[in-house]
XYZ file of C-alpha atoms in Angstrom:
760
model
C -14.943 53.797 11.246
C -11.351 52.845 12.167
C -12.626 49.992 14.365
C -14.840 48.826 11.535
C -11.963 48.941 9.044
C -9.684 47.149 11.510
C -12.204 44.368 12.040
C -12.829 44.198 8.311
C -9.096 43.830 7.646
C -8.718 41.332 10.452
C -11.600 39.157 9.269
C -9.710 37.292 6.508
C -6.925 36.260 8.881
C -9.448 35.167 11.491
C -11.289 33.137 8.878
C -8.034 31.578 7.644
C -7.077 30.641 11.189
C -10.490 29.068 11.696
C -10.203 27.152 8.420
C -6.768 25.891 9.488
C -8.078 24.658 12.838
C -11.152 22.944 11.385
C -9.675 21.683 8.108
C -11.069 18.304 7.106
C -8.282 16.976 4.910
C -9.983 13.576 4.760
C -12.728 15.078 2.638
C -10.205 15.552 -0.165
C -9.924 11.752 -0.380
C -11.679 9.852 -3.141
C -11.775 6.160 -2.109
C -13.054 5.323 -5.595
C -9.722 6.356 -7.135
C -8.366 3.293 -8.909
C -11.589 1.259 -8.867
C -12.192 1.368 -12.645
C -10.058 -1.744 -13.058
C -10.397 -5.238 -14.409
C -8.342 -8.405 -14.650
C -6.744 -7.488 -17.973
C -6.102 -3.804 -17.250
C -5.440 -2.078 -13.958
C -6.186 1.534 -13.173
C -5.233 0.817 -9.568
C -7.019 -2.441 -8.707
C -8.360 -0.781 -5.574
C -11.674 -0.963 -3.755
C -13.245 1.735 -1.570
C -11.949 0.744 1.856
C -14.344 1.945 4.564
C -11.874 1.713 7.392
C -9.617 3.381 9.887
C -5.879 3.728 9.222
C -4.241 0.302 9.523
C -7.533 -1.105 10.867
C -7.916 -4.847 11.315
C -11.133 -4.966 9.296
C -12.116 -3.000 6.220
C -15.549 -2.885 4.618
C -16.429 -2.487 0.967
C -19.513 -2.639 -1.227
C -19.241 -5.800 -3.265
C -20.095 -5.788 -6.964
C -18.185 -8.887 -8.010
C -19.207 -12.488 -7.332
C -18.121 -14.297 -4.215
C -14.414 -15.113 -4.355
C -13.607 -12.692 -7.172
C -10.632 -10.537 -6.255
C -12.245 -7.611 -8.064
C -14.758 -7.099 -5.268
C -15.783 -3.604 -6.354
C -15.370 -2.259 -9.861
C -16.542 1.198 -10.810
C -18.184 0.135 -14.063
C -20.453 -2.375 -12.335
C -24.147 -1.631 -12.014
C -25.193 -3.946 -9.169
C -24.189 -4.405 -5.532
C -24.544 -7.893 -4.053
C -23.481 -7.158 -0.474
C -21.348 -5.166 1.903
C -18.324 -7.252 2.746
C -15.849 -7.272 5.575
C -12.542 -7.603 3.787
C -8.835 -8.003 4.442
C -7.840 -8.144 0.781
C -4.519 -6.429 0.014
C -4.635 -7.162 -3.716
C -6.992 -8.924 -6.139
C -4.087 -11.181 -7.104
C -3.604 -12.263 -3.478
C -7.368 -12.205 -2.840
C -9.189 -12.134 0.481
C -9.516 -14.007 3.758
C -11.963 -14.032 6.641
C -14.679 -12.295 4.635
C -18.453 -12.247 5.174
C -21.198 -9.940 3.933
C -24.447 -8.192 4.843
C -27.136 -7.157 2.362
C -30.588 -5.602 2.871
C -33.479 -6.683 0.653
C -37.232 -6.183 0.327
C -40.190 -7.809 -1.363
C -39.303 -11.480 -1.456
C -37.183 -13.907 0.474
C -33.765 -14.136 -1.192
C -30.270 -15.246 -0.259
C -28.097 -15.997 -3.285
C -25.988 -13.174 -4.661
C -27.733 -13.070 -8.015
C -31.128 -12.950 -6.333
C -30.325 -10.262 -3.760
C -28.311 -8.023 -6.114
C -29.540 -4.485 -6.607
C -28.920 -1.797 -9.178
C -27.167 1.296 -7.889
C -25.791 4.527 -9.298
C -22.711 6.523 -8.389
C -25.036 9.532 -8.434
C -26.663 8.092 -5.317
C -23.415 6.928 -3.710
C -21.220 8.752 -1.202
C -17.799 7.267 -0.520
C -15.523 8.548 2.239
C -12.855 6.666 4.178
C -14.967 7.035 7.328
C -18.456 6.777 5.797
C -20.197 5.089 2.903
C -23.768 5.586 1.717
C -25.605 4.145 -1.265
C -29.163 3.770 -2.483
C -30.122 0.229 -3.510
C -32.759 0.835 -6.150
C -34.248 -2.653 -6.436
C -34.948 -2.766 -2.706
C -35.607 0.950 -2.084
C -33.135 0.794 0.786
C -30.367 3.199 1.763
C -27.300 1.574 3.319
C -24.807 3.516 5.451
C -21.584 2.235 7.026
C -19.067 3.809 9.380
C -16.040 1.905 10.745
C -13.885 1.328 13.785
C -10.663 -0.720 13.744
C -12.357 -4.062 14.395
C -16.068 -3.232 14.086
C -18.518 -1.291 11.973
C -21.898 0.377 12.413
C -24.513 -0.213 9.701
C -27.678 1.812 9.231
C -30.324 0.563 6.788
C -33.275 2.798 5.885
C -36.210 0.791 4.520
C -39.513 1.573 2.824
C -42.877 0.666 4.360
C -43.212 -3.070 3.933
C -44.100 -6.314 5.665
C -41.192 -7.936 3.821
C -37.986 -6.213 4.847
C -34.994 -8.543 5.012
C -31.375 -8.550 6.072
C -29.132 -11.214 4.544
C -25.981 -12.359 6.345
C -23.688 -14.414 4.114
C -20.901 -16.343 5.886
C -19.708 -17.548 2.469
C -18.543 -20.968 1.410
C -15.437 -23.069 2.163
C -16.822 -23.864 5.633
C -18.903 -21.556 7.809
C -21.229 -21.460 10.797
C -24.245 -19.348 11.718
C -26.323 -19.005 14.885
C -29.486 -16.914 15.302
C -30.451 -15.649 18.777
C -33.848 -13.921 18.330
C -34.324 -12.997 21.987
C -31.005 -11.175 21.978
C -31.550 -9.677 18.478
C -28.180 -11.176 17.626
C -26.542 -13.277 14.902
C -23.237 -15.020 15.491
C -21.059 -17.125 13.270
C -17.731 -17.678 11.667
C -16.271 -17.852 8.194
C -13.212 -19.813 7.138
C -12.981 -18.501 3.595
C -9.416 -17.730 2.548
C -6.949 -18.103 -0.294
C -4.021 -19.397 1.717
C -1.612 -18.133 4.322
C -3.535 -19.616 7.267
C -3.511 -22.843 9.328
C -6.286 -25.403 9.004
C -8.097 -24.131 12.110
C -8.431 -20.561 10.803
C -11.732 -18.838 11.561
C -13.010 -15.293 11.566
C -15.708 -15.104 14.246
C -18.335 -12.416 13.838
C -21.207 -10.990 15.862
C -24.066 -8.823 14.578
C -26.150 -6.956 17.131
C -29.428 -5.466 15.891
C -31.345 -2.650 17.564
C -34.837 -4.154 17.054
C -36.508 -7.563 17.082
C -37.181 -9.485 13.893
C -40.363 -11.281 12.940
C -38.906 -14.374 11.264
C -35.600 -15.976 10.384
C -34.077 -18.568 8.095
C -30.694 -20.246 7.974
C -29.067 -20.905 4.636
C -27.344 -24.285 4.454
C -25.649 -25.423 1.257
C -28.338 -24.186 -1.111
C -31.429 -24.407 1.096
C -33.189 -21.890 3.360
C -34.321 -23.593 6.560
C -36.986 -21.581 8.468
C -36.719 -21.059 12.204
C -33.438 -22.955 12.598
C -31.193 -21.965 15.484
C -27.754 -22.789 14.101
C -26.050 -24.630 11.251
C -22.533 -25.539 10.233
C -21.938 -26.418 6.610
C -19.822 -25.672 3.581
C -21.875 -22.540 2.967
C -24.080 -20.988 5.636
C -25.827 -17.723 6.179
C -28.987 -16.236 7.569
C -31.964 -14.157 6.523
C -34.014 -12.231 9.051
C -37.220 -10.314 8.307
C -38.944 -7.226 9.702
C -42.021 -5.135 9.247
C -40.989 -1.553 8.645
C -42.486 1.878 8.195
C -41.173 4.073 5.421
C -37.983 5.729 6.611
C -37.552 3.248 9.470
C -33.935 2.527 10.228
C -32.452 -0.807 11.215
C -29.116 -0.442 12.980
C -26.570 -3.236 13.045
C -23.422 -3.160 15.130
C -20.925 -5.661 13.662
C -17.579 -6.906 14.892
C -15.264 -9.846 14.388
C -12.256 -11.613 15.823
C -9.690 -14.115 14.615
C -9.395 -15.352 18.205
C -12.828 -16.353 19.527
C -16.540 -15.446 19.643
C -15.949 -13.938 23.062
C -13.203 -11.695 21.694
C -15.506 -10.612 18.847
C -18.096 -9.569 21.438
C -15.405 -7.762 23.431
C -14.252 -5.911 20.315
C -17.834 -4.830 19.669
C -18.414 -3.635 23.219
C -15.110 -1.784 23.410
C -15.216 -0.066 20.027
C -18.944 0.666 19.600
C -20.855 -0.289 22.744
C -23.839 2.014 23.163
C -22.468 4.795 20.953
C -24.662 6.098 18.154
C -23.959 5.854 14.445
C -23.149 9.537 14.268
C -20.773 9.314 17.225
C -18.814 6.520 15.524
C -18.795 8.465 12.259
C -17.498 11.602 13.987
C -14.774 9.639 15.759
C -13.728 7.886 12.541
C -13.556 11.169 10.666
C -11.463 12.723 13.428
C -9.037 9.799 13.323
C -8.577 10.183 9.587
C -8.002 13.915 9.938
C -5.433 13.206 12.650
C -3.460 10.754 10.508
C -3.759 12.511 7.161
C -3.314 15.877 8.845
C 0.326 15.055 9.567
C 0.797 16.540 6.108
C -0.798 19.939 5.522
C -0.805 20.956 1.864
C -1.551 24.367 0.378
C -1.366 26.030 -2.987
C -2.350 23.312 -5.423
C -5.345 22.783 -7.658
C -8.401 20.966 -6.379
C -7.429 17.881 -8.372
C -3.868 17.974 -7.020
C -5.132 18.202 -3.433
C -7.570 15.340 -4.019
C -4.896 13.208 -5.652
C -2.406 13.879 -2.864
C -4.721 13.008 0.000
C -6.206 10.047 -1.865
C -2.667 8.713 -2.252
C -1.874 9.412 1.400
C -5.076 7.534 2.342
C -3.891 4.506 0.374
C -0.480 4.803 2.056
C -1.907 4.307 5.562
C -4.226 1.351 4.975
C -1.802 -1.596 4.726
C -0.496 -3.581 6.399
C -3.549 -4.084 8.600
C -3.461 -4.660 12.315
C -3.834 -8.368 12.901
C -3.863 -7.992 16.653
C -6.700 -7.397 19.097
C -6.893 -6.136 22.680
C -7.766 -8.589 25.422
C -9.949 -7.831 28.458
C -7.061 -6.052 30.153
C -6.311 -3.977 27.045
C -3.112 -5.796 26.114
C -2.356 -6.712 22.473
C -2.963 -10.327 21.547
C -3.187 -12.046 18.179
C -4.186 -15.230 16.455
C -1.065 -16.383 14.673
C -1.499 -17.383 11.025
C 1.936 -18.954 11.340
C 1.214 -21.595 14.001
C -2.514 -21.327 14.790
C -2.004 -20.240 18.401
C -3.310 -17.200 20.228
C -0.310 -15.308 21.525
C 0.494 -11.973 23.142
C 1.886 -9.057 21.200
C 1.495 -7.159 17.958
C 1.103 -8.556 14.473
C 0.351 -6.885 11.132
C -0.657 -8.534 7.867
C -1.367 -7.719 4.265
C 1.637 -6.398 2.376
C 4.315 -7.479 -0.068
C 7.781 -6.128 0.655
C 8.781 -6.450 -3.024
C 6.460 -3.507 -3.615
C 6.488 -1.578 -0.375
C 10.148 -1.530 0.707
C 10.732 1.143 -1.915
C 8.779 4.093 -0.503
C 5.854 2.950 1.640
C 7.959 1.862 4.609
C 10.259 4.883 4.301
C 7.127 7.077 4.465
C 6.120 5.344 7.694
C 9.600 5.921 9.088
C 9.312 9.623 8.323
C 5.721 10.374 9.336
C 4.453 7.455 11.430
C 7.480 5.808 13.075
C 5.541 4.622 16.143
C 3.209 2.663 13.869
C 6.119 1.045 12.050
C 7.732 0.221 15.401
C 4.620 -1.872 16.123
C 4.975 -3.449 12.689
C 8.614 -4.294 13.416
C 7.564 -5.913 16.691
C 5.000 -7.823 14.670
C 7.784 -9.059 12.384
C 9.626 -10.328 15.461
C 6.530 -12.338 16.372
C 6.085 -13.592 12.806
C 9.649 -14.898 12.794
C 9.303 -16.543 16.208
C 6.001 -18.174 15.290
C 6.728 -19.210 11.712
C 10.492 -19.585 11.644
C 10.956 -17.155 8.741
C 10.484 -13.481 8.052
C 7.578 -13.012 5.661
C 8.098 -11.369 2.289
C 4.399 -11.365 1.384
C 1.911 -11.770 4.244
C -1.840 -12.200 3.879
C -2.167 -12.973 6.702
C 0.670 -15.535 6.871
C 3.264 -16.544 4.281
C 2.167 -16.168 0.659
C 4.117 -17.463 -2.304
C 4.189 -14.277 -4.333
C 6.984 -12.200 -5.883
C 10.729 -12.450 -5.319
C 13.550 -11.017 -3.254
C 14.517 -10.920 0.371
C 13.303 -7.389 0.949
C 12.350 -7.906 4.585
C 16.037 -7.056 5.086
C 15.455 -3.594 3.645
C 12.281 -3.034 5.683
C 14.015 -4.026 8.929
C 17.250 -2.179 8.236
C 15.685 1.088 7.096
C 13.505 1.301 10.197
C 16.352 0.697 12.644
C 18.838 2.897 10.812
C 16.304 5.739 10.913
C 15.995 5.533 14.657
C 13.065 3.239 15.394
C 13.495 1.400 18.691
C 11.544 -0.513 21.327
C 11.558 -3.950 19.695
C 13.916 -6.909 19.514
C 16.288 -5.995 16.697
C 18.623 -8.888 17.544
C 15.890 -11.415 16.799
C 15.038 -9.602 13.592
C 18.686 -9.705 12.555
C 18.735 -13.423 13.316
C 15.718 -13.787 11.017
C 17.475 -11.789 8.310
C 20.544 -14.045 8.469
C 18.399 -17.162 8.237
C 16.488 -15.824 5.236
C 19.740 -14.695 3.619
C 21.485 -18.038 3.816
C 18.645 -20.477 3.145
C 15.883 -21.320 0.745
C 12.552 -21.167 2.507
C 9.486 -23.416 2.552
C 8.099 -21.282 -0.304
C 10.010 -19.753 -3.201
C 8.960 -16.312 -1.922
C 10.420 -16.976 1.535
C 14.155 -17.009 2.139
C 16.274 -16.887 -1.010
C 15.527 -19.101 -3.968
C 18.832 -20.038 -5.609
C 20.876 -18.999 -2.591
C 23.554 -21.671 -2.997
C 24.318 -20.441 -6.528
C 24.207 -16.825 -5.422
C 26.593 -17.352 -2.528
C 29.003 -19.439 -4.602
C 28.953 -17.662 -7.969
C 27.738 -14.219 -6.961
C 24.567 -14.535 -9.041
C 21.627 -16.846 -9.661
C 22.267 -18.495 -13.034
C 19.882 -18.301 -15.951
C 20.172 -21.969 -16.892
C 19.428 -23.776 -13.605
C 15.602 -23.688 -13.839
C 15.143 -20.788 -11.437
C 12.857 -18.217 -12.982
C 13.458 -14.462 -12.731
C 17.083 -15.174 -11.864
C 18.573 -11.816 -12.852
C 15.956 -9.934 -10.869
C 16.662 -12.140 -7.866
C 20.378 -11.436 -8.128
C 19.897 -7.676 -8.286
C 17.487 -7.627 -5.361
C 19.659 -9.935 -3.242
C 22.640 -7.635 -3.842
C 20.681 -4.594 -2.704
C 19.336 -6.507 0.305
C 22.907 -7.485 1.183
C 23.772 -3.789 1.187
C 21.036 -3.089 3.738
C 22.266 -5.985 5.870
C 25.790 -4.551 5.653
C 24.470 -1.207 6.854
C 22.594 -2.785 9.751
C 25.441 -5.129 10.659
C 27.780 -2.172 11.137
C 25.369 -0.432 13.515
C 24.802 -3.656 15.458
C 28.574 -4.156 15.698
C 28.522 -7.599 14.190
C 31.805 -9.500 13.581
C 33.973 -7.782 10.990
C 34.129 -10.879 8.791
C 30.325 -10.871 8.590
C 30.252 -7.156 7.805
C 32.842 -7.615 5.062
C 30.927 -10.546 3.575
C 27.785 -8.504 3.038
C 29.789 -5.571 1.702
C 31.275 -7.920 -0.878
C 27.931 -9.510 -1.788
C 26.334 -6.101 -2.272
C 28.542 -5.742 -5.354
C 27.138 -8.881 -6.971
C 25.060 -6.783 -9.356
C 28.269 -6.330 -11.347
C 28.181 -9.981 -12.472
C 25.098 -9.324 -14.604
C 26.197 -6.130 -16.302
C 26.721 -6.674 -20.017
C 29.057 -3.988 -21.439
C 28.028 -4.781 -25.012
C 24.457 -3.613 -24.360
C 25.028 -1.531 -21.203
C 22.189 -3.488 -19.640
C 21.686 -6.188 -17.039
C 21.423 -9.636 -18.546
C 20.921 -13.194 -17.371
C 24.102 -15.208 -17.021
C 24.557 -18.961 -17.306
C 26.275 -21.106 -14.718
C 29.423 -21.308 -16.862
C 29.834 -17.530 -16.737
C 28.570 -16.766 -20.233
C 25.616 -14.476 -20.796
C 22.381 -16.137 -21.852
C 21.558 -15.972 -25.540
C 19.631 -14.884 -27.454
C 19.065 -11.687 -25.516
C 16.095 -9.424 -26.132
C 16.157 -6.425 -23.762
C 12.428 -5.924 -24.367
C 11.494 -9.419 -23.196
C 9.321 -9.316 -20.099
C 9.711 -11.972 -17.434
C 12.183 -14.777 -18.057
C 15.275 -13.433 -16.277
C 13.286 -10.555 -14.804
C 10.146 -10.049 -12.715
C 7.180 -8.308 -14.313
C 9.502 -6.203 -16.420
C 12.403 -6.345 -18.848
C 16.090 -5.486 -18.779
C 15.389 -1.814 -19.427
C 13.356 -1.756 -16.216
C 15.642 -3.782 -13.978
C 19.012 -2.407 -15.049
C 18.493 0.481 -12.634
C 17.918 -1.780 -9.610
C 21.267 -0.914 -8.073
C 19.717 1.425 -5.520
C 22.784 1.435 -3.296
C 25.507 2.014 -5.864
C 24.350 4.178 -8.734
C 27.884 5.563 -9.098
C 29.082 1.996 -9.592
C 26.503 1.597 -12.354
C 27.561 4.922 -13.878
C 31.157 3.698 -13.957
C 30.148 0.433 -15.599
C 28.259 2.342 -18.280
C 31.300 4.422 -19.103
C 30.621 7.589 -17.196
C 27.994 10.219 -16.696
C 27.335 11.076 -20.338
C 26.701 7.459 -21.293
C 24.580 6.914 -18.187
C 22.400 9.927 -19.017
C 21.980 8.685 -22.572
C 20.764 5.338 -21.246
C 18.311 7.053 -18.907
C 17.038 9.244 -21.728
C 16.618 6.186 -23.942
C 13.981 4.771 -21.602
C 11.660 7.606 -22.575
C 12.736 7.892 -26.229
C 12.221 4.259 -27.239
C 8.813 3.074 -28.441
C 6.824 0.906 -25.998
C 7.677 -2.323 -27.797
C 7.647 -5.584 -25.890
C 8.178 -9.312 -26.104
C 5.530 -11.196 -24.128
C 6.598 -14.709 -25.182
C 7.668 -15.761 -21.674
C 4.131 -15.191 -20.370
C 2.507 -16.430 -23.600
C 0.125 -13.470 -23.383
C 0.172 -9.723 -22.876
C -0.042 -9.387 -19.105
C -1.734 -6.304 -17.738
C 1.568 -4.712 -16.668
C 2.760 -4.786 -20.278
C -0.451 -3.274 -21.592
C -0.299 -0.511 -19.015
C 3.195 0.474 -20.135
C 2.176 0.321 -23.794
C -0.733 2.747 -23.554
C 0.883 5.440 -21.368
C 2.996 6.928 -24.200
C 6.151 7.245 -22.097
C 8.337 4.846 -24.032
C 9.757 2.000 -21.953
C 8.981 3.767 -18.677
C 6.525 1.455 -16.873
C 5.481 3.418 -13.800
C 2.501 1.100 -13.299
C 4.881 -1.481 -11.857
C 7.481 -1.005 -9.157
C 10.956 -1.918 -10.499
C 11.475 1.312 -12.446
C 9.655 3.814 -10.238
C 12.876 5.196 -8.738
C 14.657 5.531 -12.075
C 13.512 9.117 -12.727
C 15.492 10.274 -9.685
C 18.771 8.853 -10.973
C 19.572 11.934 -13.061
C 20.616 13.493 -9.743
C 23.558 11.097 -9.535
C 24.904 12.076 -12.944
C 24.709 15.852 -12.796
C 21.438 16.582 -14.617
C 18.860 16.966 -11.822
C 16.589 19.132 -13.970
C 15.597 16.016 -15.911
C 14.409 14.435 -12.673
C 12.362 17.570 -12.041
C 10.807 17.424 -15.503
C 9.927 13.731 -15.490
C 8.602 13.715 -11.932
C 6.121 16.419 -12.892
C 5.211 14.598 -16.105
C 4.400 11.423 -14.188
C 2.403 13.210 -11.487
C 0.418 15.187 -14.052
C -0.276 12.397 -16.534
C -0.412 9.168 -14.566
C -2.248 10.158 -11.367
C -5.791 11.551 -11.222
C -8.326 11.619 -8.352
C -10.855 9.553 -10.247
C -11.756 5.891 -10.814
C -9.090 5.419 -13.505
C -6.603 7.478 -11.520
C -3.637 5.083 -11.337
C -1.516 3.688 -14.160
C -1.252 0.130 -12.841
C -1.653 -1.737 -9.559
C -1.647 0.603 -6.580
C -0.058 -2.206 -4.522
C -0.621 -1.514 -0.830
C 0.506 2.085 -0.815
C 3.692 1.813 -2.877
C 2.481 3.595 -6.000
C 0.635 6.080 -3.786
C 3.590 6.786 -1.516
C 5.702 7.488 -4.619
C 3.310 10.339 -5.355
C 3.260 11.561 -1.743
C 7.058 11.737 -1.575
C 7.377 13.213 -5.060
C 4.829 15.919 -4.312
C 6.859 16.845 -1.218
C 9.935 17.236 -3.407
C 12.137 14.281 -2.472
C 12.184 10.480 -2.671
C 13.949 7.567 -0.858
C 15.818 6.004 -3.773
C 17.847 3.789 -1.428
C 16.124 2.687 1.778
C 18.825 1.661 4.201
C 20.577 5.014 3.848
C 19.877 8.323 5.536
C 19.168 10.149 2.283
C 16.245 11.314 0.203
C 16.981 12.350 -3.383
C 15.614 15.755 -4.324
C 13.066 16.214 -7.065
C 10.798 19.269 -7.075
C 7.787 20.091 -4.882
C 4.310 20.168 -6.414
C 2.649 22.549 -3.940
C 3.384 26.069 -2.782
C 3.553 24.977 0.841
C 3.647 21.654 2.684
C 4.006 21.241 6.431
C 4.990 17.879 7.908
C 4.112 17.422 11.561
C 6.619 14.883 12.850
C 5.872 12.601 15.775
C 8.716 14.101 17.800
C 6.979 17.475 17.772
C 9.217 19.000 15.099
C 7.983 20.398 11.787
C 9.301 20.288 8.260
C 8.091 23.223 6.170
C 8.487 23.032 2.400
C 7.929 26.317 0.612
C 7.819 26.862 -3.135
C 5.742 30.036 -3.580
C 6.452 30.372 -7.313
C 5.676 26.783 -8.257
C 3.008 26.314 -10.898
C 2.457 24.285 -14.052
C 5.258 26.173 -15.802
C 7.664 26.805 -12.930
C 8.610 23.197 -12.322
C 12.411 23.542 -12.204
C 14.500 24.243 -9.094
C 16.631 27.372 -9.399
C 17.877 27.225 -5.814
C 17.114 25.656 -2.454
C 17.731 26.915 1.034
C 17.634 24.633 4.073
C 17.083 26.522 7.314
C 18.141 29.701 5.529
C 21.375 28.317 4.103
C 21.963 27.615 0.439
C 21.653 23.858 -0.133
C 23.590 22.671 -3.177
C 23.375 18.907 -2.698
C 20.887 16.772 -4.638
C 19.809 15.028 -1.446
C 18.400 15.665 2.011
C 19.291 13.925 5.257
C 16.624 12.075 7.224
C 18.379 12.929 10.490
C 18.353 16.623 9.594
C 14.680 16.535 8.681
C 13.835 14.887 11.998
C 15.329 17.866 13.821
C 12.869 20.162 12.062
C 13.662 22.006 8.866
C 12.488 24.796 6.615
C 13.072 24.183 2.921
C 12.682 27.138 0.565
C 12.593 26.271 -3.131
C 12.946 28.991 -5.736
C 11.200 27.659 -8.810
C 11.452 28.788 -12.417
C 10.212 27.885 -15.884
C 13.585 27.006 -17.395
C 15.963 24.329 -16.134
C 19.017 25.528 -14.231
C 21.871 23.762 -16.003
C 24.421 24.597 -13.297
C 22.758 23.644 -10.028
C 23.527 20.138 -8.768
C 25.945 19.240 -11.528
C 29.062 18.555 -9.477
C 30.138 15.127 -8.328
C 30.032 16.427 -4.775
C 26.290 17.177 -5.098
C 25.381 13.566 -5.953
C 23.508 11.380 -3.458
C 25.105 8.427 -1.701
C 26.572 5.577 -3.681
C 28.525 2.753 -2.093
C 31.368 3.080 -4.639
C 31.630 6.858 -4.408
C 33.982 8.580 -1.972
C 32.094 9.100 1.256
C 31.351 12.690 2.228
């Protein structure tokens, strides 16, 4: 009896241990989160990426027409193909895409002809596996990915007319059919910019059975039995005779380098492996990457939201490099059209992702970001400038010089193994020059360097936003310059320029405001006017963009009490707006308007850090309240689960950090600003073998306020945590309660870093 009781008592712990060892965190992910979006209103503007973390190629079911950035939208009823995609954003659009689509009954090629009804009830979407039933063709399609290849499995009905359509898309493409080898080869050149004239994405499709007939599509016509065609728009259709339940398997790979490299990618990543072997490997890879964060003690929806956001945080930028025959990295350069050795990544905009996505990489995946930094070295050498938006090369989108922040934060947080001197050279060039595009280098740099700001009246749009971002970027350069032991005069110059935000502060409104060349503020001034002097926001959003010197901003506003009142006002004001600059209500405005959080526009990036600023002014409990409000109301693990553009992991990484209980308000410093954890326990497995354990056993929907915090057993009274301390391993114990603690974190000494504050 005692043995039986002992085993009975032991069973739960044994089961828990087994669950821990076999936990499939990837199965919490919903890749459809954010897909219920459209041009005029974004709930994420995502698509279900069937991919591996940072993989070179993603795959997605395509519901939109060819060339539409909204490739997959949840409310659609028809699928027109399964597309290889590299699209980071519908606004940036895609490049190097092509599609496969099964069909039955009659010979079809065009999207409208091959389209099939589908239902989400007969759809399974995982990061590592996608399955859907195509009703019009009575075909089940399954996909599982590798980094540069994918395995398709099509299950047909019994028919003499089973087809597979391969669409190389328009804008210039090539197709070749090799019946004896059961193989289709080709290339697509489709893109929306950011590539040289000779850009091609070469693909190879290897089938596991012979086909009975074939056609090549050439600019509107299907040519039977043709071997190969090059035209504006090419593709292929192959036919089979199938028994009901018969499966056609297609192994697919591509390369930006050559057809031979595409074949090598296919052999290396899939070879003779089965569909299920590739699926198992892909699932294991996702569990490895997502499993760096082990979360316990939340609701099912909270777990699904967290891991769905972490999934989005490790997709972009994509690997743009391949491995040659000897296994060494090599890439086709979108900057000069050459094939060169080394790493390269593509598909991100630093205006979005410098804020928390890259800091998350530096915390959890530093070796991956070290590759990305080496890729930035190559981008600078090959193109002459550091990119600010890459897809895959330079894209003329957004503002700022935030490559400086991305480079500085990585190096200051200990990443090594790449040429930081060349990166610093690239930073200096971008800092002191206008680039070939307005989004490269610094637009208005001569005014900025002479006057300390970009004037409102010199025909440079978004001038105040540029000034504020340049000043912050100068701070990160100052930080990096000190570590690199640059000349003192250079160090002092960037220290001085980092204070340029002060030129735009208007004491009469306590807001940032455009300023004319003569030194007078622009008039009339409407703080609710979107655009104009600001970027996708208004003065109430951009006034807080002094990441590096919040104490300086507090002083300008007249002290802590006034600063807190201004922060509170963001949430108290109605969501009024002036859209006259855009001449229409852009989707970012509409998304702020409908969220019922006043002027707080979490769906766009400029204000996302603002909630954490209460920590600088002695009222951290308001940060704790508003962080929970945003996580509860604006994030859900469902198709309308975001409150604006997800933007390459930035909006997602905000949630990941906030759920852990801290956030990198100022990349380029060692500090994270404390909020409040969402879960009872989180374990971070760091790459150096250390662990960070975050415990909040009493946290629940009511107990959202921090009563006390211990770090490694010692009472922690600061409103910030050190990155260096976390990297040594740390246990954080939060005591949570239902009422705000109005004493904890109120002293000036508890405030996070500000450049103007006395240094601790």
